Amino acid sequence: MLFKSLISSALLATSTLVSSVVADDLPEIEVVGNKFFYSNNGSQFFMKGVAYQQNTANSSDSSFVDPLADAEACKRDIPYLQELQTNVIRVYALNVSLDHTDCMDMLKDAGIYVIADLSEPDVSINRKSPEWNLELFDRYTGVVDLFQNYTNVLGFFAGNEVTNTKSNTDASAYVKAAIRDTKAYIKAQNYRTIPVGYSANDDSDIRVSLADYFACGSEEERADFFGINMYEWCGSSSFKTSGYESITKQYKNLGIPIFFSEYGCNEVSPRKFQEVGTIYGSDMTDVWSGGIVYMYFQEENDYGLVSVSGNSVSTLKDFSYLKAELASISPSGVSSSSIGSTSVTSCPTSTSNWSAATKLPPTPDQDACDCMAASLTCIVDSGVDSSDYADLFDYVCAKIDCDGINGNGTTGEYGAYSPCSDKQKLNFVLNLYYEENGSSKTDCDFDGSATTQSAKTASSCSAYLKSAGTSGVGTISGSIQTTKHTGITATLTGSSKSTSSSGSGSSSSSTSGSSSGSNKISLGLTTKSLLVGAVSIVGFGLIFA
């Protein structure tokens, strides 16, 4: 049953006046130990969030609706978010070609922060065939560049439910590499410190190891926060019965902030959100930093708080229940000055349920990939469609060792050229086959799919190519500068192998990812032109429950 939520113009005017005062002093949110704090006074920040994104496209050339690019929609919806005392919204995908200033300013005026996913549906980590590559790096840094100047950006998710079972834990190595490189990029650009983290599903087989994996390691590598999409509390339940007590004990020593990046089971309708009092109560606030309700918009999945038709908003029963529950809470926090030294979480050991390597994939670097591509003689013909690349990979890599372009998140072995574009990687293995078979013209034909070019090696490329080695399994390091990213020291770490093995398998983008030890070629099959430099970033899988 729907009922209209009526807000008078007087109330709107008062709300705007009050929130403007808040916005003038809206401080950045910072991470200290395993908690969030307001940077201006050191008081603890608890998320009272709502997921804010529709699951339908608003244009013919976009696979998602960017809610922060629609100023009229933001103006329409913000009063309802304020009714829920919302202080954070989660946005799953952003269009970097659009302007977000109006919405971000209105959200700031309302005292609302944004936590945004860096990927988008077509450019994200594929758990079945994960990679951390140039296109992903460009996408992630593009979002960072666009949103870093908004002080109400609380943080970024580098991935969402990428690893979701024990069979694809290897994908987490690629997500963690994205976190590492996104953080490095933010620092290198002298942007303000913006936390970068991960949003996980709740799988009992891997959830503890998954959190430990992202929270462990050096400051440069580990996530700044960890979110869990949690749907265990359904209907009438309790701290113990719901499983909240168990997971709170499991995460009590996690060294970074943890929160519910989604919550709100809808198996029982309407949702009365009885878990809210527990989430923000004394049983959980020492460990958890609040949560984000899924979701604002009513859709076929029946998780909505409101129904929207044009510029008309009708609140649902769930809205009123959530509003009442949030109005009754008063979480007790601590001050940032009371936080002592926090121990770093230990990395999980390898088990039958967990097999992600602590050694991470290399940082994608356009210059290094371009150096390699220019040095080749045998390359794919320009008339070959990218959809045919997989067949060429399969043929060539059945005959030669393709470890120089492969990556394996279980063994921690990554080819120096594994982050390069699909075309560059294909050119590399075609040329390798050509050279290993005598370098005759017939060795660079492939039924007309390949051709020769004049190989060129710039003086600035010599050291990189030598370090990578002929087969591409070495290590490339150096200070790489480009027009977009400057001053970042990149290290492309390849496999420690020094000799080739025969016939490593290759696979197309449809190859199923697993925790087995076999190498695989990851094909994004993209043709996007990139202006990318010396840091990497990972994808997130956009998931609308």
Coordinates of C-alpha atoms in Angstrom, one line a residue:
M1 CA 0.0 0.0 0.0
L2 CA 1.3 3.4 -0.9
F3 CA 0.6 6.7 0.9
K4 CA 1.7 10.1 -0.1
S5 CA 4.3 11.8 2.0
L6 CA 3.2 15.5 2.2
I7 CA 5.9 18.1 2.9
S8 CA 4.7 21.7 3.1
S9 CA 6.6 24.5 1.4
A10 CA 7.2 26.0 4.8
L11 CA 8.9 22.8 6.0
L12 CA 11.0 22.7 2.9
A13 CA 12.1 26.2 3.4
T14 CA 13.0 25.5 7.1
S15 CA 14.8 22.3 6.1
T16 CA 16.8 24.2 3.5
L17 CA 17.8 26.9 5.9
V18 CA 18.9 24.4 8.6
S19 CA 20.9 22.2 6.1
S20 CA 22.6 25.2 4.6
V21 CA 24.0 26.0 8.0
V22 CA 25.2 22.4 8.3
A23 CA 26.7 22.5 4.9
D24 CA 28.8 25.6 5.6
D25 CA 30.6 23.6 8.3
L26 CA 30.3 20.1 6.7
P27 CA 33.6 18.5 7.6
E28 CA 35.4 15.8 5.8
I29 CA 35.1 12.3 7.2
E30 CA 38.4 10.6 8.2
V31 CA 39.5 7.2 9.2
V32 CA 41.3 6.7 12.6
G33 CA 41.9 3.1 13.6
N34 CA 38.8 1.1 12.9
K35 CA 36.3 3.9 13.0
F36 CA 35.1 7.0 11.1
F37 CA 35.3 10.5 12.6
Y38 CA 34.4 14.0 11.7
S39 CA 37.6 15.8 10.9
N40 CA 36.7 19.1 12.6
N41 CA 35.9 17.9 16.1
G42 CA 37.0 14.2 16.3
S43 CA 33.5 12.9 17.1
Q44 CA 32.6 9.5 15.8
F45 CA 30.6 9.2 12.5
F46 CA 28.0 6.5 12.1
M47 CA 26.5 5.9 8.7
K48 CA 22.8 6.3 8.4
G49 CA 22.7 5.6 4.7
V50 CA 20.4 4.8 1.8
A51 CA 21.4 3.2 -1.5
Y52 CA 20.4 5.7 -4.1
Q53 CA 20.4 4.5 -7.7
Q54 CA 17.9 3.1 -10.1
N55 CA 18.5 0.0 -12.1
T56 CA 17.3 1.3 -15.5
A57 CA 19.1 3.2 -18.3
N58 CA 18.2 6.8 -19.0
S59 CA 19.8 7.1 -22.4
S60 CA 20.6 4.9 -25.4
D61 CA 24.3 5.0 -24.9
S62 CA 24.4 4.4 -21.2
S63 CA 23.9 1.1 -19.3
F64 CA 22.9 2.8 -16.1
V65 CA 21.2 5.8 -14.6
D66 CA 23.6 8.3 -12.9
P67 CA 21.5 9.7 -10.1
L68 CA 23.9 12.5 -9.3
A69 CA 23.7 14.0 -12.8
D70 CA 20.0 14.7 -12.5
A71 CA 19.6 17.9 -10.5
E72 CA 15.8 17.9 -10.6
A73 CA 15.7 14.4 -9.3
C74 CA 18.1 15.3 -6.5
K75 CA 16.0 18.3 -5.6
R76 CA 12.9 16.0 -5.6
D77 CA 14.4 13.3 -3.4
I78 CA 16.7 15.0 -0.9
P79 CA 13.8 16.1 1.4
Y80 CA 12.8 12.5 1.7
L81 CA 16.3 11.4 2.5
Q82 CA 16.4 14.1 5.1
E83 CA 13.1 12.7 6.6
L84 CA 15.1 9.5 7.2
Q85 CA 18.0 11.5 8.8
T86 CA 20.2 10.2 6.0
N87 CA 23.8 11.2 6.3
V88 CA 25.2 9.0 3.5
I89 CA 24.0 7.7 0.1
R90 CA 25.6 5.0 -1.8
V91 CA 25.9 5.3 -5.6
Y92 CA 26.9 2.3 -7.6
A93 CA 27.9 3.8 -11.0
L94 CA 28.8 7.3 -12.2
N95 CA 29.0 8.7 -15.7
V96 CA 32.2 10.7 -15.9
S97 CA 31.1 12.6 -18.9
L98 CA 28.3 14.3 -17.0
D99 CA 28.2 17.2 -14.6
H100 CA 27.4 16.4 -10.9
T101 CA 27.9 19.8 -9.3
D102 CA 24.3 20.7 -8.6
C103 CA 23.5 17.4 -7.0
M104 CA 26.7 17.3 -5.0
D105 CA 26.1 20.8 -3.7
M106 CA 22.5 20.1 -2.8
L107 CA 23.6 16.9 -0.9
K108 CA 26.2 18.9 0.9
D109 CA 23.7 21.6 1.8
A110 CA 21.6 18.7 3.3
G111 CA 24.5 17.4 5.3
I112 CA 24.7 14.2 3.2
Y113 CA 27.9 12.4 2.2
V114 CA 28.4 10.2 -0.8
I115 CA 30.2 6.8 -1.0
A116 CA 30.6 5.8 -4.6
D117 CA 31.6 2.7 -6.5
L118 CA 34.5 3.4 -8.9
S119 CA 33.4 0.9 -11.6
E120 CA 30.4 0.8 -13.9
P121 CA 28.6 -2.3 -15.3
D122 CA 30.6 -2.5 -18.5
V123 CA 34.0 -1.6 -16.9
S124 CA 34.5 -3.7 -13.8
I125 CA 36.4 -6.7 -12.5
N126 CA 35.0 -9.9 -14.0
R127 CA 35.2 -12.5 -11.2
K128 CA 35.3 -15.3 -13.8
S129 CA 38.3 -13.9 -15.6
P130 CA 39.7 -11.1 -13.4
E131 CA 42.3 -8.6 -14.4
W132 CA 43.6 -5.2 -13.4
N133 CA 44.3 -3.4 -16.6
L134 CA 44.6 0.0 -18.4
E135 CA 41.0 0.4 -19.1
L136 CA 40.0 -0.2 -15.5
F137 CA 42.7 2.1 -14.3
D138 CA 41.4 4.9 -16.6
R139 CA 37.9 4.4 -15.4
Y140 CA 38.8 4.5 -11.7
T141 CA 41.1 7.5 -11.9
G142 CA 38.5 9.3 -14.0
V143 CA 35.9 9.0 -11.2
V144 CA 38.5 10.1 -8.7
D145 CA 39.5 13.1 -10.8
L146 CA 35.9 14.1 -11.2
F147 CA 34.8 13.7 -7.5
Q148 CA 37.9 14.4 -5.4
N149 CA 37.1 18.1 -5.1
Y150 CA 33.7 17.5 -3.4
T151 CA 34.4 17.4 0.3
N152 CA 31.2 15.4 1.0
V153 CA 32.7 12.4 -0.9
L154 CA 33.2 10.0 2.0
G155 CA 35.0 7.3 0.1
F156 CA 35.2 5.0 -2.9
F157 CA 34.4 1.3 -3.3
A158 CA 37.0 -0.4 -5.6
G159 CA 34.8 -3.5 -5.9
N160 CA 31.4 -4.9 -5.0
E161 CA 30.9 -8.6 -4.4
V162 CA 33.7 -9.5 -6.9
T163 CA 34.7 -12.6 -4.9
N164 CA 31.4 -14.1 -3.8
T165 CA 32.2 -17.8 -3.2
K166 CA 35.2 -19.9 -2.3
S167 CA 35.6 -20.8 -6.0
N168 CA 36.7 -17.3 -7.1
T169 CA 38.8 -15.9 -4.2
D170 CA 41.6 -15.3 -6.7
A171 CA 39.7 -12.3 -8.0
S172 CA 40.3 -10.5 -4.7
A173 CA 44.0 -10.0 -5.6
Y174 CA 42.9 -7.9 -8.5
V175 CA 40.5 -5.8 -6.4
K176 CA 43.2 -5.3 -3.8
A177 CA 45.6 -4.1 -6.5
A178 CA 43.0 -1.6 -7.5
I179 CA 42.8 -0.3 -4.0
R180 CA 46.6 0.0 -3.8
D181 CA 46.8 1.9 -7.0
T182 CA 43.8 4.1 -6.4
K183 CA 45.2 5.2 -3.1
A184 CA 48.6 5.8 -4.7
Y185 CA 47.0 7.9 -7.4
I186 CA 45.1 10.0 -5.0
K187 CA 48.3 10.6 -3.0
A188 CA 50.4 11.3 -6.1
Q189 CA 47.9 13.9 -7.4
N190 CA 48.0 15.7 -4.1
Y191 CA 44.3 15.3 -3.6
R192 CA 42.8 15.3 -0.2
T193 CA 42.9 11.9 1.6
I194 CA 39.8 10.0 0.4
P195 CA 39.4 6.4 1.8
V196 CA 39.1 3.5 -0.6
G197 CA 37.6 0.2 0.4
Y198 CA 35.6 -2.8 -0.7
S199 CA 32.0 -4.0 -0.4
A200 CA 31.5 -7.8 0.1
N201 CA 28.7 -10.2 0.1
D202 CA 28.0 -12.3 3.2
D203 CA 29.2 -15.8 2.5
S204 CA 29.8 -17.8 5.6
D205 CA 32.6 -19.8 4.0
I206 CA 34.8 -16.9 3.2
R207 CA 33.6 -13.8 5.0
V208 CA 36.2 -13.7 7.7
S209 CA 39.1 -14.5 5.4
L210 CA 37.7 -11.9 2.9
A211 CA 37.7 -9.1 5.5
D212 CA 41.1 -10.1 6.8
Y213 CA 42.6 -10.2 3.3
F214 CA 41.5 -6.6 2.5
A215 CA 42.5 -5.3 6.0
C216 CA 46.0 -6.9 6.0
G217 CA 49.3 -5.8 4.6
S218 CA 51.0 -2.4 4.3
E219 CA 49.2 0.9 4.5
E220 CA 49.7 1.3 0.8
E221 CA 48.0 -2.0 0.0
R222 CA 45.2 -2.5 2.4
A223 CA 41.7 -1.2 2.2
D224 CA 40.7 1.8 4.2
F225 CA 37.3 0.3 5.1
F226 CA 35.3 -2.8 4.6
G227 CA 31.6 -3.0 3.8
I228 CA 29.3 -6.1 3.9
N229 CA 26.0 -6.4 2.1
M230 CA 24.1 -8.0 5.0
Y231 CA 20.6 -9.5 4.7
E232 CA 20.6 -12.0 7.7
W233 CA 18.1 -10.2 9.9
C234 CA 14.6 -10.9 8.4
G235 CA 11.4 -9.9 10.1
S236 CA 11.3 -10.2 13.9
S237 CA 14.6 -11.4 15.1
S238 CA 17.3 -10.6 17.7
F239 CA 21.0 -9.8 18.0
K240 CA 21.7 -13.5 18.7
T241 CA 19.1 -15.2 16.5
S242 CA 19.9 -13.1 13.4
G243 CA 23.5 -14.0 13.4
Y244 CA 24.6 -10.4 14.2
E245 CA 26.1 -11.5 17.5
S246 CA 28.3 -14.1 15.7
I247 CA 29.6 -11.8 13.0
T248 CA 30.2 -9.0 15.5
K249 CA 32.5 -11.4 17.4
Q250 CA 34.2 -12.4 14.1
Y251 CA 35.1 -8.9 13.2
K252 CA 35.8 -7.3 16.6
N253 CA 39.6 -7.2 15.9
L254 CA 39.4 -6.0 12.3
G255 CA 41.9 -3.1 12.0
I256 CA 39.8 -1.0 9.6
P257 CA 36.2 0.4 9.8
I258 CA 33.5 -2.0 9.0
F259 CA 29.8 -1.3 8.2
F260 CA 26.8 -2.7 6.4
S261 CA 27.2 -1.5 2.8
E262 CA 23.7 -2.8 2.2
Y263 CA 21.1 -4.1 4.6
G264 CA 17.3 -4.7 4.7
C265 CA 16.0 -8.2 4.1
N266 CA 12.7 -8.2 2.4
E267 CA 11.6 -11.8 2.9
V268 CA 9.1 -10.5 5.4
S269 CA 7.0 -7.5 4.1
P270 CA 6.7 -4.8 5.1
R271 CA 10.2 -4.3 6.4
K272 CA 9.9 -3.0 9.9
F273 CA 13.7 -2.5 10.3
Q274 CA 13.8 -3.8 13.8
E275 CA 17.5 -4.4 13.3
V276 CA 18.2 -0.6 13.3
G277 CA 18.1 -0.4 17.1
T278 CA 20.7 -3.2 17.4
I279 CA 23.0 -1.9 14.6
Y280 CA 23.3 1.5 16.4
G281 CA 23.1 0.1 19.9
S282 CA 25.8 -0.9 22.4
D283 CA 26.1 -4.5 21.2
M284 CA 27.5 -3.3 17.8
T285 CA 28.7 0.2 17.8
D286 CA 32.2 -0.6 19.2
V287 CA 32.8 -2.8 16.0
W288 CA 30.4 -1.4 13.4
S289 CA 30.0 2.1 11.9
G290 CA 26.4 1.9 10.9
G291 CA 24.9 0.9 7.6
I292 CA 23.2 1.7 4.3
V293 CA 19.7 0.6 3.7
Y294 CA 18.9 -1.0 0.3
M295 CA 17.3 1.0 -1.4
Y296 CA 15.6 4.3 -2.1
F297 CA 13.7 3.5 -5.4
Q298 CA 11.0 0.9 -5.6
E299 CA 11.5 -1.6 -8.5
E300 CA 10.7 -5.2 -9.4
N301 CA 13.0 -6.4 -6.7
D302 CA 10.7 -4.9 -4.1
Y303 CA 13.4 -3.2 -2.0
G304 CA 12.2 0.3 -2.4
L305 CA 11.4 2.9 0.3
V306 CA 9.6 5.2 -2.1
S307 CA 7.8 4.9 -5.5
V308 CA 8.7 7.6 -8.0
S309 CA 6.6 8.6 -11.0
G310 CA 8.0 11.6 -12.8
N311 CA 8.4 14.3 -10.2
S312 CA 6.0 12.7 -7.8
V313 CA 7.2 10.7 -4.8
S314 CA 5.0 8.3 -2.8
T315 CA 6.5 6.8 0.3
L316 CA 5.9 3.1 1.0
K317 CA 5.3 1.4 4.3
D318 CA 9.0 0.5 4.6
F319 CA 9.8 4.2 4.6
S320 CA 7.7 4.9 7.7
Y321 CA 9.0 2.0 9.6
L322 CA 12.6 3.0 8.8
K323 CA 11.9 6.6 9.7
A324 CA 10.5 5.7 13.1
E325 CA 13.4 3.3 13.9
L326 CA 16.1 5.8 12.9
A327 CA 14.4 8.6 14.9
S328 CA 14.7 6.4 18.0
I329 CA 18.5 5.8 17.9
S330 CA 21.2 7.6 19.6
P331 CA 24.5 5.8 19.0
S332 CA 27.2 6.3 21.6
G333 CA 30.6 6.9 20.0
V334 CA 34.1 7.7 21.0
S335 CA 36.5 10.6 20.1
S336 CA 39.3 10.2 17.7
S337 CA 41.8 11.3 20.3
S338 CA 40.9 8.2 22.4
I339 CA 42.0 5.8 19.6
G340 CA 45.4 4.4 20.3
S341 CA 47.6 2.4 18.0
T342 CA 45.6 -0.2 16.0
S343 CA 47.2 -3.5 15.3
V344 CA 47.2 -4.5 11.6
T345 CA 45.1 -7.5 10.7
S346 CA 47.0 -10.6 9.8
C347 CA 46.5 -11.9 6.3
P348 CA 44.5 -15.1 6.0
T349 CA 46.3 -18.4 5.4
S350 CA 45.6 -20.5 2.4
T351 CA 42.8 -23.0 2.9
S352 CA 40.3 -25.0 0.9
N353 CA 38.0 -22.0 1.2
W354 CA 40.6 -19.2 0.6
S355 CA 43.4 -19.1 -1.9
A356 CA 44.0 -15.4 -2.9
A357 CA 47.7 -14.6 -3.2
T358 CA 49.1 -11.8 -1.0
K359 CA 51.4 -10.9 -4.0
L360 CA 49.3 -8.5 -6.1
P361 CA 49.0 -7.9 -9.8
P362 CA 51.2 -5.2 -11.3
T363 CA 50.3 -1.6 -11.8
P364 CA 49.0 -0.9 -15.3
D365 CA 51.2 1.5 -17.2
Q366 CA 50.4 2.8 -20.6
D367 CA 54.0 3.8 -21.4
A368 CA 55.4 0.4 -20.7
C369 CA 52.7 -1.2 -22.8
D370 CA 53.3 1.2 -25.6
C371 CA 57.0 0.5 -25.5
M372 CA 56.4 -3.2 -25.8
A373 CA 53.9 -2.7 -28.7
A374 CA 56.3 -0.5 -30.7
S375 CA 59.1 -3.0 -30.3
L376 CA 57.3 -5.8 -32.1
T377 CA 57.5 -6.9 -35.7
C378 CA 54.6 -9.3 -36.0
I379 CA 51.2 -7.8 -35.0
V380 CA 47.5 -8.4 -35.6
D381 CA 46.2 -7.0 -38.8
S382 CA 44.1 -3.8 -38.4
G383 CA 41.2 -5.4 -40.2
V384 CA 40.7 -8.2 -37.6
D385 CA 37.8 -7.5 -35.3
S386 CA 38.4 -7.6 -31.6
S387 CA 35.7 -10.3 -31.3
D388 CA 38.1 -12.6 -33.1
Y389 CA 41.0 -12.1 -30.8
A390 CA 40.1 -15.0 -28.5
D391 CA 40.5 -17.5 -31.4
L392 CA 44.0 -16.2 -32.1
F393 CA 44.9 -16.3 -28.4
D394 CA 43.7 -19.9 -28.2
Y395 CA 45.7 -20.9 -31.2
V396 CA 49.0 -19.2 -30.4
C397 CA 49.0 -20.0 -26.6
A398 CA 48.4 -23.7 -27.3
K399 CA 51.8 -23.6 -29.1
I400 CA 54.0 -21.2 -27.0
D401 CA 54.2 -20.0 -23.4
C402 CA 52.0 -17.0 -22.9
D403 CA 52.9 -16.3 -19.3
G404 CA 54.1 -12.8 -20.1
I405 CA 50.5 -11.7 -20.6
N406 CA 48.8 -14.0 -18.1
G407 CA 47.9 -13.4 -14.5
N408 CA 47.1 -15.8 -11.6
G409 CA 45.6 -14.4 -8.4
T410 CA 46.1 -17.8 -6.7
T411 CA 49.8 -18.3 -7.3
G412 CA 50.7 -14.7 -7.3
E413 CA 52.4 -14.9 -10.7
Y414 CA 51.6 -12.1 -13.2
G415 CA 53.2 -11.4 -16.5
A416 CA 54.8 -7.9 -16.9
Y417 CA 52.4 -7.2 -19.8
S418 CA 49.2 -8.7 -18.2
P419 CA 47.7 -5.2 -17.6
C420 CA 48.1 -4.1 -21.2
S421 CA 45.2 -3.9 -23.7
D422 CA 43.9 -7.0 -25.4
K423 CA 45.4 -5.8 -28.7
Q424 CA 48.8 -5.2 -27.2
K425 CA 48.8 -8.6 -25.5
L426 CA 47.8 -10.3 -28.7
N427 CA 50.5 -8.5 -30.6
F428 CA 53.0 -9.6 -28.0
V429 CA 52.2 -13.3 -28.3
L430 CA 51.9 -13.2 -32.1
N431 CA 55.4 -11.7 -32.2
L432 CA 56.7 -14.2 -29.7
Y433 CA 55.4 -17.1 -31.9
Y434 CA 56.9 -15.4 -34.9
E435 CA 60.3 -15.2 -33.3
E436 CA 60.3 -18.6 -31.9
N437 CA 59.4 -20.2 -35.2
G438 CA 62.1 -18.5 -37.3
S439 CA 60.8 -15.0 -38.1
S440 CA 59.9 -15.8 -41.6
K441 CA 57.0 -14.0 -43.3
T442 CA 54.9 -17.2 -43.2
D443 CA 55.3 -17.2 -39.4
C444 CA 53.4 -13.9 -39.3
D445 CA 50.4 -14.7 -41.4
F446 CA 47.8 -16.6 -39.4
D447 CA 45.5 -16.9 -42.4
G448 CA 45.8 -13.2 -43.1
S449 CA 45.1 -12.1 -39.5
A450 CA 48.6 -10.8 -38.9
T451 CA 51.0 -8.5 -40.6
T452 CA 54.5 -7.1 -40.0
Q453 CA 55.6 -3.6 -39.0
S454 CA 59.0 -1.9 -38.6
A455 CA 59.9 -2.5 -34.9
K456 CA 61.1 0.6 -33.0
T457 CA 62.6 0.9 -29.6
A458 CA 63.0 4.4 -28.1
S459 CA 65.9 4.9 -25.8
S460 CA 63.5 5.5 -23.0
C461 CA 62.0 2.0 -23.5
S462 CA 65.2 -0.1 -23.5
A463 CA 65.4 -0.5 -19.8
Y464 CA 61.8 -1.6 -19.5
L465 CA 62.0 -4.1 -22.3
K466 CA 65.2 -5.6 -20.9
S467 CA 63.7 -5.9 -17.4
A468 CA 60.5 -7.6 -18.7
G469 CA 62.6 -10.1 -20.7
T470 CA 61.9 -11.6 -24.1
S471 CA 59.0 -13.7 -22.7
G472 CA 57.6 -10.9 -20.5
V473 CA 57.9 -12.8 -17.2
G474 CA 60.4 -10.4 -15.6
T475 CA 59.9 -7.2 -13.6
I476 CA 59.5 -3.7 -15.0
S477 CA 60.1 -0.8 -12.7
G478 CA 60.7 2.9 -13.2
S479 CA 59.3 6.4 -12.8
I480 CA 56.6 6.7 -15.4
Q481 CA 55.1 10.0 -16.3
T482 CA 52.3 10.8 -18.7
T483 CA 50.1 13.7 -19.5
K484 CA 47.5 12.6 -17.0
H485 CA 49.3 10.9 -14.2
T486 CA 52.6 12.2 -13.0
G487 CA 55.2 11.6 -10.3
I488 CA 54.2 8.0 -9.6
T489 CA 56.8 5.3 -9.3
A490 CA 55.3 2.2 -10.9
T491 CA 56.5 -1.3 -10.4
L492 CA 55.2 -3.9 -12.8
T493 CA 56.0 -7.2 -11.1
G494 CA 55.9 -10.2 -13.3
S495 CA 56.2 -13.9 -12.5
S496 CA 59.5 -15.0 -11.0
K497 CA 59.9 -17.6 -13.8
S498 CA 63.0 -17.3 -15.9
T499 CA 62.3 -20.0 -18.3
S500 CA 59.3 -20.9 -20.5
S501 CA 57.1 -23.9 -20.0
S502 CA 55.4 -25.5 -22.8
G503 CA 51.8 -24.9 -23.7
S504 CA 50.2 -22.9 -20.9
G505 CA 46.5 -22.7 -21.4
S506 CA 44.7 -19.7 -22.7
S507 CA 41.1 -18.7 -22.3
S508 CA 38.7 -16.1 -23.6
S509 CA 36.6 -13.8 -21.5
S510 CA 34.1 -16.5 -20.9
T511 CA 36.6 -18.7 -19.1
S512 CA 35.4 -19.5 -15.6
G513 CA 37.5 -18.1 -12.9
S514 CA 38.5 -20.4 -10.1
S515 CA 41.0 -20.9 -7.3
S516 CA 43.0 -23.4 -9.2
G517 CA 46.6 -22.9 -10.1
S518 CA 46.3 -22.7 -13.9
N519 CA 47.2 -19.4 -15.6
K520 CA 44.6 -17.7 -17.7
I521 CA 44.5 -15.0 -20.2
S522 CA 42.0 -12.3 -19.3
L523 CA 40.3 -10.7 -22.3
G524 CA 38.2 -7.6 -21.7
L525 CA 38.0 -7.2 -25.5
T526 CA 37.9 -3.5 -25.4
T527 CA 38.7 -0.9 -28.0
K528 CA 38.6 2.3 -25.8
S529 CA 41.4 4.7 -26.4
L530 CA 43.2 5.4 -23.1
L531 CA 45.3 8.2 -21.7
V532 CA 46.5 6.4 -18.7
G533 CA 49.7 6.4 -16.7
A534 CA 51.5 4.9 -13.9
V535 CA 48.9 3.5 -11.5
S536 CA 46.2 0.9 -11.5
I537 CA 42.7 0.5 -10.3
V538 CA 40.2 -2.2 -10.0
G539 CA 36.7 -2.8 -11.0
F540 CA 33.6 -3.4 -9.1
G541 CA 30.7 -5.6 -10.1
L542 CA 27.6 -3.4 -10.2
I543 CA 25.0 -5.6 -8.4
F544 CA 21.4 -4.5 -7.9
A545 CA 19.9 -7.0 -5.5

